Tab-separated table of C-alpha atoms in Angstrom:
chain	number	residue	atom	x	y	z
A	1	MET	CA	81.430	116.487	97.709
A	2	LEU	CA	82.494	114.080	94.959
A	3	ILE	CA	82.919	110.639	96.526
A	4	GLY	CA	84.644	107.775	94.724
A	5	VAL	CA	84.265	104.033	95.269
A	6	PRO	CA	86.897	101.905	93.501
A	7	LYS	CA	86.612	98.155	93.185
A	8	GLU	CA	88.673	96.301	95.786
A	9	ILE	CA	91.699	94.553	94.298
A	10	LYS	CA	93.186	92.766	97.306
A	11	ASN	CA	93.275	88.982	96.860
A	12	ASN	CA	89.734	87.583	96.870
A	13	GLU	CA	88.251	90.775	98.319
A	14	PHE	CA	84.635	91.279	97.232
A	15	ARG	CA	83.407	93.792	99.809
A	16	VAL	CA	82.663	97.355	98.728
A	17	GLY	CA	83.056	100.746	100.399
A	18	LEU	CA	79.507	101.912	99.655
A	19	ILE	CA	76.471	99.747	98.983
A	20	PRO	CA	73.670	101.223	96.802
A	21	ALA	CA	71.494	102.148	99.798
A	22	ASN	CA	74.281	104.303	101.233
A	23	VAL	CA	74.962	105.866	97.831
A	24	HIS	CA	71.315	106.899	97.760
A	25	GLU	CA	71.642	108.546	101.177
A	26	LEU	CA	74.639	110.569	100.009
A	27	VAL	CA	73.008	111.605	96.731
A	28	LYS	CA	69.863	112.707	98.601
A	29	GLN	CA	72.045	115.089	100.610
A	30	GLY	CA	73.479	116.676	97.474
A	31	HIS	CA	76.700	114.733	96.979
A	32	GLN	CA	77.989	113.001	93.856
A	33	VAL	CA	79.111	109.374	93.965
A	34	TRP	CA	81.241	107.708	91.314
A	35	VAL	CA	81.591	103.914	91.419
A	36	GLU	CA	83.943	101.717	89.429
A	37	THR	CA	82.112	99.259	87.193
A	38	GLN	CA	81.397	95.850	88.763
A	39	ALA	CA	82.647	97.092	92.135
A	40	ALA	CA	80.069	95.011	94.002
A	41	ASN	CA	79.161	92.254	91.563
A	42	GLY	CA	80.725	89.747	93.942
A	43	ILE	CA	78.143	90.497	96.627
A	44	GLY	CA	75.104	90.737	94.384
A	45	PHE	CA	74.903	94.470	93.551
A	46	SER	CA	74.998	95.370	89.854
A	47	ASP	CA	75.985	98.581	88.095
A	48	ASP	CA	72.275	99.166	87.465
A	49	ASP	CA	71.632	99.004	91.222
A	50	TYR	CA	74.145	101.829	91.659
A	51	ARG	CA	72.732	103.854	88.770
A	52	GLN	CA	69.262	103.608	90.300
A	53	ALA	CA	70.742	104.856	93.591
A	54	GLY	CA	72.109	107.902	91.756
A	55	ALA	CA	75.743	106.912	91.190
A	56	LYS	CA	77.796	107.444	88.054
A	57	ILE	CA	79.573	104.299	86.846
A	58	LEU	CA	83.154	104.674	85.611
A	59	THR	CA	85.342	102.182	83.790
A	60	THR	CA	88.582	102.379	85.768
A	61	ALA	CA	89.736	103.024	89.300
A	62	LYS	CA	92.203	105.665	88.132
A	63	GLU	CA	89.370	107.818	86.775
A	64	ILE	CA	87.855	107.771	90.245
A	65	TYR	CA	91.116	108.574	92.048
A	66	ASP	CA	91.851	111.387	89.584
A	67	ASP	CA	88.748	113.422	90.461
A	68	ALA	CA	87.146	112.202	93.706
A	69	GLU	CA	87.532	114.407	96.773
A	70	MET	CA	87.023	111.391	99.050
A	71	ILE	CA	87.841	107.748	98.354
A	72	VAL	CA	85.786	105.248	100.347
A	73	LYS	CA	87.192	101.716	100.406
A	74	VAL	CA	87.256	98.612	102.568
A	75	LYS	CA	90.881	97.473	102.543
A	76	GLU	CA	94.117	99.433	102.456
A	77	PRO	CA	95.280	100.731	99.073
A	78	GLN	CA	97.444	98.249	97.216
A	79	PRO	CA	100.876	99.287	95.857
A	80	CYS	CA	99.525	100.026	92.383
A	81	GLU	CA	97.069	102.496	93.946
A	82	TYR	CA	99.617	104.486	95.965
A	83	ALA	CA	100.537	106.791	93.091
A	84	TRP	CA	96.895	107.679	92.431
A	85	LEU	CA	96.391	109.285	95.827
A	86	ARG	CA	96.910	113.022	95.851
A	87	GLU	CA	97.293	116.000	98.140
A	88	ASN	CA	94.199	116.906	100.209
A	89	GLN	CA	92.259	113.863	98.988
A	90	ILE	CA	90.444	112.006	101.787
A	91	LEU	CA	91.049	108.262	102.018
A	92	PHE	CA	88.584	106.525	104.356
A	93	THR	CA	89.185	102.794	104.778
A	94	TYR	CA	90.905	100.166	106.917
A	95	LEU	CA	94.642	100.899	106.911
A	96	HIS	CA	96.403	98.782	109.609
A	97	LEU	CA	99.597	100.786	109.246
A	98	ALA	CA	101.616	99.622	112.251
A	99	PRO	CA	103.054	96.499	110.568
A	100	ASP	CA	103.192	98.100	107.091
A	101	PRO	CA	106.001	100.641	106.594
A	102	GLN	CA	105.685	100.526	102.793
A	103	GLN	CA	102.087	101.674	102.834
A	104	THR	CA	102.708	104.220	105.589
A	105	ASN	CA	105.539	105.871	103.653
A	106	ALA	CA	103.403	105.949	100.504
A	107	LEU	CA	100.578	107.686	102.368
A	108	ILE	CA	103.000	110.201	103.862
A	109	GLU	CA	104.378	110.993	100.401
A	110	SER	CA	100.869	111.369	98.939
A	111	ASN	CA	99.969	114.257	101.310
A	112	ALA	CA	96.478	112.781	101.434
A	113	ILE	CA	94.157	112.773	104.468
A	114	CYS	CA	94.128	109.131	105.552
A	115	ILE	CA	91.476	108.112	108.064
A	116	ALA	CA	91.510	104.510	109.321
A	117	TYR	CA	88.282	102.773	110.261
A	118	GLU	CA	90.086	100.686	112.875
A	119	THR	CA	91.166	103.607	115.087
A	120	VAL	CA	87.973	105.694	115.035
A	121	ALA	CA	86.544	105.734	118.573
A	122	ASP	CA	83.167	106.627	120.047
A	123	ALA	CA	82.376	108.587	123.214
A	124	TYR	CA	82.931	105.451	125.328
A	125	GLY	CA	86.309	104.594	123.816
A	126	ARG	CA	84.899	101.752	121.745
A	127	LEU	CA	85.904	101.171	118.111
A	128	PRO	CA	82.594	101.349	116.218
A	129	LEU	CA	84.020	100.830	112.722
A	130	LEU	CA	86.228	97.913	113.734
A	131	ALA	CA	83.532	96.208	115.813
A	132	PRO	CA	81.382	94.799	112.968
A	133	MET	CA	84.370	93.162	111.286
A	134	SER	CA	85.663	91.942	114.646
A	135	GLU	CA	82.291	90.276	115.191
A	136	VAL	CA	82.520	88.594	111.799
A	137	ALA	CA	86.162	87.561	112.266
A	138	GLY	CA	85.513	86.200	115.752
A	139	ARG	CA	82.669	84.025	114.569
A	140	LEU	CA	84.549	82.961	111.457
A	141	SER	CA	87.600	81.952	113.486
A	142	ILE	CA	85.720	79.019	114.981
A	143	GLN	CA	84.031	78.068	111.719
A	144	VAL	CA	87.395	78.120	109.928
A	145	GLY	CA	89.142	76.368	112.805
A	146	ALA	CA	86.592	73.549	112.802
A	147	HIS	CA	87.259	73.078	109.087
A	148	TYR	CA	91.038	72.881	109.417
A	149	LEU	CA	90.853	70.469	112.343
A	150	GLN	CA	89.582	67.934	109.824
A	151	LYS	CA	92.228	65.382	108.865
A	152	MET	CA	92.109	66.031	105.118
A	153	ASP	CA	92.897	69.694	105.807
A	154	GLY	CA	95.971	68.992	107.925
A	155	GLY	CA	94.294	68.907	111.320
A	156	ARG	CA	94.129	66.318	114.080
A	157	GLY	CA	90.910	64.832	112.777
A	158	ILE	CA	88.773	66.229	115.592
A	159	LEU	CA	85.117	67.241	115.699
A	160	LEU	CA	84.771	70.414	117.772
A	161	ALA	CA	81.757	69.124	119.676
A	162	GLY	CA	82.984	65.575	120.136
A	163	VAL	CA	80.279	62.894	120.388
A	164	THR	CA	78.845	60.718	123.127
A	165	GLY	CA	81.730	59.230	125.062
A	166	VAL	CA	84.355	61.337	123.252
A	167	GLU	CA	85.672	64.651	124.598
A	168	ALA	CA	84.986	67.895	122.743
A	169	ALA	CA	87.879	69.810	121.217
A	170	LYS	CA	89.736	72.223	123.493
A	171	VAL	CA	89.515	75.774	122.162
A	172	VAL	CA	91.802	78.418	123.675
A	173	ILE	CA	90.979	82.051	122.893
A	174	LEU	CA	93.627	84.697	123.552
A	175	GLY	CA	91.798	87.943	124.276
A	176	GLY	CA	88.374	88.753	125.658
A	177	GLY	CA	87.436	91.706	123.440
A	178	THR	CA	84.963	91.777	120.572
A	179	VAL	CA	86.747	89.099	118.539
A	180	GLY	CA	87.149	86.889	121.585
A	181	ARG	CA	83.534	87.187	122.731
A	182	ASN	CA	82.224	86.338	119.289
A	183	ALA	CA	84.603	83.398	119.019
A	184	VAL	CA	83.321	82.170	122.394
A	185	GLN	CA	79.721	82.437	121.217
A	186	MET	CA	80.391	80.255	118.185
A	187	ALA	CA	82.616	77.775	120.009
A	188	ILE	CA	80.181	77.037	122.818
A	189	GLY	CA	77.344	76.897	120.304
A	190	LEU	CA	79.209	74.078	118.586
A	191	GLY	CA	79.824	72.329	121.893
A	192	ALA	CA	83.563	72.898	122.275
A	193	ASP	CA	85.480	73.035	125.553
A	194	VAL	CA	86.346	76.757	125.698
A	195	THR	CA	88.925	78.695	127.707
A	196	VAL	CA	89.535	82.440	127.398
A	197	LEU	CA	92.775	84.058	128.551
A	198	ASP	CA	93.161	87.783	129.115
A	199	ARG	CA	95.014	90.131	131.437
A	200	ASN	CA	92.000	92.422	131.688
A	201	LEU	CA	89.862	91.194	134.562
A	202	ASP	CA	86.932	93.372	133.513
A	203	ALA	CA	86.921	91.699	130.088
A	204	LEU	CA	86.940	88.270	131.741
A	205	ARG	CA	84.098	89.304	134.056
A	206	ARG	CA	81.982	90.449	131.088
A	207	ILE	CA	82.509	87.121	129.366
A	208	GLU	CA	81.627	85.184	132.514
A	209	MET	CA	78.466	87.258	132.967
A	210	GLN	CA	77.477	86.572	129.356
A	211	PHE	CA	78.298	82.870	129.119
A	212	GLY	CA	78.350	81.677	132.734
A	213	ASN	CA	79.787	78.246	133.485
A	214	ARG	CA	79.762	77.186	129.848
A	215	ILE	CA	83.325	78.521	129.561
A	216	LYS	CA	86.472	78.904	131.653
A	217	THR	CA	88.218	82.246	132.103
A	218	VAL	CA	91.893	82.451	133.073
A	219	PHE	CA	94.080	85.425	133.935
A	220	SER	CA	96.870	85.295	131.368
A	221	THR	CA	100.277	84.706	132.917
A	222	ALA	CA	103.227	83.114	131.111
A	223	ASP	CA	102.651	79.809	132.926
A	224	ALA	CA	98.900	79.782	132.347
A	225	LEU	CA	99.325	80.553	128.664
A	226	ASN	CA	101.930	77.843	128.208
A	227	ASN	CA	99.839	75.213	129.993
A	228	HIS	CA	96.704	75.904	127.973
A	229	LEU	CA	98.577	75.999	124.666
A	230	LEU	CA	99.877	72.475	125.337
A	231	GLU	CA	96.295	71.232	125.762
A	232	ALA	CA	94.722	73.180	122.903
A	233	ASP	CA	93.314	71.736	119.705
A	234	LEU	CA	92.371	75.170	118.358
A	235	VAL	CA	93.958	78.508	119.353
A	236	VAL	CA	92.394	81.821	118.341
A	237	GLY	CA	94.619	84.906	118.567
A	238	ALA	CA	92.222	87.746	119.338
A	239	VAL	CA	94.343	90.483	120.907
A	240	LEU	CA	94.205	94.151	119.926
A	241	VAL	CA	96.128	97.288	120.816
A	242	PRO	CA	94.333	99.983	118.776
A	243	GLY	CA	96.569	101.295	116.011
A	244	ALA	CA	99.678	99.497	117.298
A	245	ALA	CA	101.367	96.268	116.288
A	246	ALA	CA	99.909	93.269	118.101
A	247	PRO	CA	102.070	91.900	120.941
A	248	LYS	CA	103.662	88.502	120.281
A	249	LEU	CA	102.012	86.370	122.936
A	250	VAL	CA	102.930	82.916	121.629
A	251	THR	CA	106.565	82.077	120.869
A	252	ALA	CA	107.903	79.767	118.176
A	253	GLN	CA	109.076	77.401	120.922
A	254	GLN	CA	105.548	77.183	122.329
A	255	VAL	CA	104.145	76.458	118.871
A	256	LYS	CA	106.693	73.659	118.532
A	257	GLN	CA	105.360	72.108	121.760
A	258	MET	CA	101.705	72.166	120.655
A	259	LYS	CA	99.931	69.018	119.528
A	260	ALA	CA	100.604	67.888	115.984
A	261	GLY	CA	97.592	68.781	113.860
A	262	SER	CA	96.373	71.512	116.163
A	263	VAL	CA	95.225	74.758	114.506
A	264	ILE	CA	96.078	78.425	115.054
A	265	ILE	CA	93.797	81.167	113.732
A	266	ASP	CA	95.635	84.492	114.174
A	267	VAL	CA	92.902	87.115	113.818
A	268	ALA	CA	95.423	89.765	114.900
A	269	ILE	CA	97.430	89.264	111.702
A	270	ASP	CA	96.138	92.582	110.271
A	271	GLN	CA	98.218	94.251	112.988
A	272	GLY	CA	101.201	91.948	112.568
A	273	GLY	CA	99.866	88.912	114.430
A	274	CYS	CA	100.132	87.758	118.040
A	275	ILE	CA	101.811	84.435	117.215
A	276	GLU	CA	105.560	84.534	116.566
A	277	THR	CA	105.286	82.013	113.723
A	278	ALA	CA	102.441	83.861	111.996
A	279	HIS	CA	102.794	85.626	108.671
A	280	PRO	CA	100.062	87.016	106.410
A	281	THR	CA	98.253	84.662	104.039
A	282	THR	CA	95.488	85.081	101.471
A	283	HIS	CA	92.156	83.420	100.767
A	284	GLU	CA	93.853	81.781	97.791
A	285	GLN	CA	96.509	80.164	99.999
A	286	PRO	CA	95.117	80.520	103.526
A	287	ILE	CA	97.234	78.069	105.527
A	288	TYR	CA	100.755	76.816	106.066
A	289	MET	CA	102.357	74.401	108.529
A	290	VAL	CA	104.971	75.104	111.190
A	291	ASP	CA	106.088	72.153	113.343
A	292	GLU	CA	102.972	70.219	112.274
A	293	VAL	CA	100.682	73.009	113.498
A	294	VAL	CA	98.223	74.482	110.986
A	295	HIS	CA	98.452	78.295	110.733
A	296	TYR	CA	95.571	80.299	109.216
A	297	CYS	CA	96.569	83.975	108.951
A	298	VAL	CA	94.376	85.570	106.297
A	299	THR	CA	94.542	89.362	106.603
A	300	ASN	CA	91.008	90.003	105.362
A	301	MET	CA	89.100	87.204	107.079
A	302	PRO	CA	85.669	88.884	106.804
A	303	GLY	CA	86.130	88.775	103.023
A	304	THR	CA	85.210	85.090	103.321
A	305	VAL	CA	81.606	86.224	103.781
A	306	PRO	CA	81.699	89.481	101.799
A	307	ARG	CA	77.994	90.220	101.553
A	308	THR	CA	77.402	89.916	105.293
A	309	SER	CA	80.594	91.856	105.995
A	310	ALA	CA	79.944	94.648	103.489
A	311	LEU	CA	76.434	95.252	104.798
A	312	ALA	CA	77.597	95.270	108.431
A	313	LEU	CA	80.483	97.628	107.657
A	314	ASN	CA	78.356	100.017	105.609
A	315	HIS	CA	75.803	100.309	108.407
A	316	ALA	CA	78.577	101.469	110.712
A	317	THR	CA	80.468	103.790	108.348
A	318	LEU	CA	77.602	105.780	106.803
A	319	PRO	CA	77.217	108.381	109.613
A	320	TYR	CA	80.951	109.127	109.461
A	321	ILE	CA	80.996	109.382	105.663
A	322	LEU	CA	78.061	111.782	105.794
A	323	LYS	CA	79.828	113.878	108.415
A	324	LEU	CA	82.977	114.140	106.278
A	325	ALA	CA	80.974	114.966	103.163
A	326	ASN	CA	78.688	117.517	104.819
A	327	LEU	CA	81.221	119.314	107.024
A	328	GLY	CA	84.560	118.737	105.316
A	329	TYR	CA	87.276	116.798	107.087
A	330	PRO	CA	88.808	119.536	109.312
A	331	LYS	CA	85.511	120.486	110.938
A	332	ALA	CA	84.191	116.906	111.059
A	333	LEU	CA	87.284	115.693	112.910
A	334	LEU	CA	87.856	118.694	115.168
A	335	GLU	CA	84.248	118.541	116.394
A	336	ASP	CA	84.507	114.837	117.288
A	337	SER	CA	87.602	113.769	119.239
A	338	GLY	CA	86.798	110.086	118.733
A	339	PHE	CA	86.519	110.525	114.997
A	340	MET	CA	89.793	112.468	115.055
A	341	GLN	CA	91.516	109.366	116.468
A	342	GLY	CA	90.905	107.786	113.084
A	343	LEU	CA	93.263	110.232	111.402
A	344	ASN	CA	96.478	108.241	110.894
A	345	VAL	CA	98.305	110.278	108.243
A	346	CYS	CA	97.528	113.868	107.252
A	347	CYS	CA	99.319	116.204	104.856
A	348	GLY	CA	102.577	114.253	105.097
A	349	GLN	CA	102.494	113.805	108.907
A	350	VAL	CA	101.865	110.657	110.968
A	351	THR	CA	99.059	111.672	113.325
A	352	ASN	CA	98.509	108.393	115.182
A	353	GLN	CA	100.978	107.940	118.027
A	354	SER	CA	100.787	104.137	118.075
A	355	VAL	CA	101.572	103.962	114.362
A	356	ALA	CA	104.472	106.402	114.766
A	357	GLU	CA	105.931	104.460	117.682
A	358	SER	CA	105.533	101.088	115.946
A	359	LEU	CA	107.352	102.311	112.845
A	360	LYS	CA	109.779	104.703	114.623
A	361	LEU	CA	108.475	107.716	112.708
A	362	ASP	CA	107.949	111.311	113.794
A	363	PHE	CA	104.555	111.978	115.356
A	364	MET	CA	102.425	115.087	115.030
A	365	PRO	CA	99.158	115.300	117.042
A	366	ALA	CA	96.120	115.267	114.771
A	367	GLU	CA	94.646	118.353	116.408
A	368	ALA	CA	97.814	120.330	115.759
A	369	VAL	CA	97.830	119.403	112.079
A	370	LEU	CA	94.124	120.101	111.588
A	371	SER	CA	94.227	123.403	113.467
A	372	SER	CA	96.988	124.649	111.188
A	373	LEU	CA	94.989	124.102	108.004
């Protein structure tokens, strides 16, 4: 198979779909890999590194889209890339379609085979291609939150850990999944006062077993959420409904009642955000203020640490890329029901039910589409 790796063009995005080591693995198994020039310069991999791994270096992204049978990326295609996608071409990347009707319609019109990292599942129902970036985003949320709590950055002027005789900052984490657990790990490591809210008791039990009495866990009711928001210095939105738009857990009225200078990090912003006042931001302009509350809603948070993120992502995606390349997409997906859950749009049909419901589009089961090919 001819596999193409364009350079990412989303704002301040330096990650890459294939690192040289993974290119080498694909070439060893008889595949061709074309990489856009300087695709990974931002994370320390040169064109020569790719040539030594067996890749061909091309000058433009369009050359890659024109001929590659599979495009491997990190972030969703940007509007200028929509027209380059073509019928029966595989696109394997993060898509986050539920809050993005423009992209979804473009993928439908392309008749391409669009597989989203974030909805691929394993045999246990986990999300193995979302997990590494959720780990990064969860840990970053506390690091970023600590920064924006500083007075010169709009915050209350609070040190997360406090000092002798001064209380630590109160960190409230909404969601006890992968993002939430990693946020907890960083927050307690920095000495913060941490509370996790979730409606899933099993998730709360896992966090208690891992961190013991160093944190507080609370079943998330409307009253509990409201009370903890009023006390919070830093709120991390860490909720996920795979493939679907994130539920709005925090209202604009609740944000208005929060402490002036408190900080919200909405990690769920890729799926539309779980805070009513949240809207997507970029690394170039990461924050804005609403009612004196700092909002950080960058849609590609792991891009802040692109080398770490690219390596972690590539370790997770390689087995799936090899499966697609070696078997072809119909067989690779039909033989693995979890992998098939990653198929969001195929041959002009929306094949992910959550995406279809979020955008009020017609839904066609992935298996039905693939079996008809």
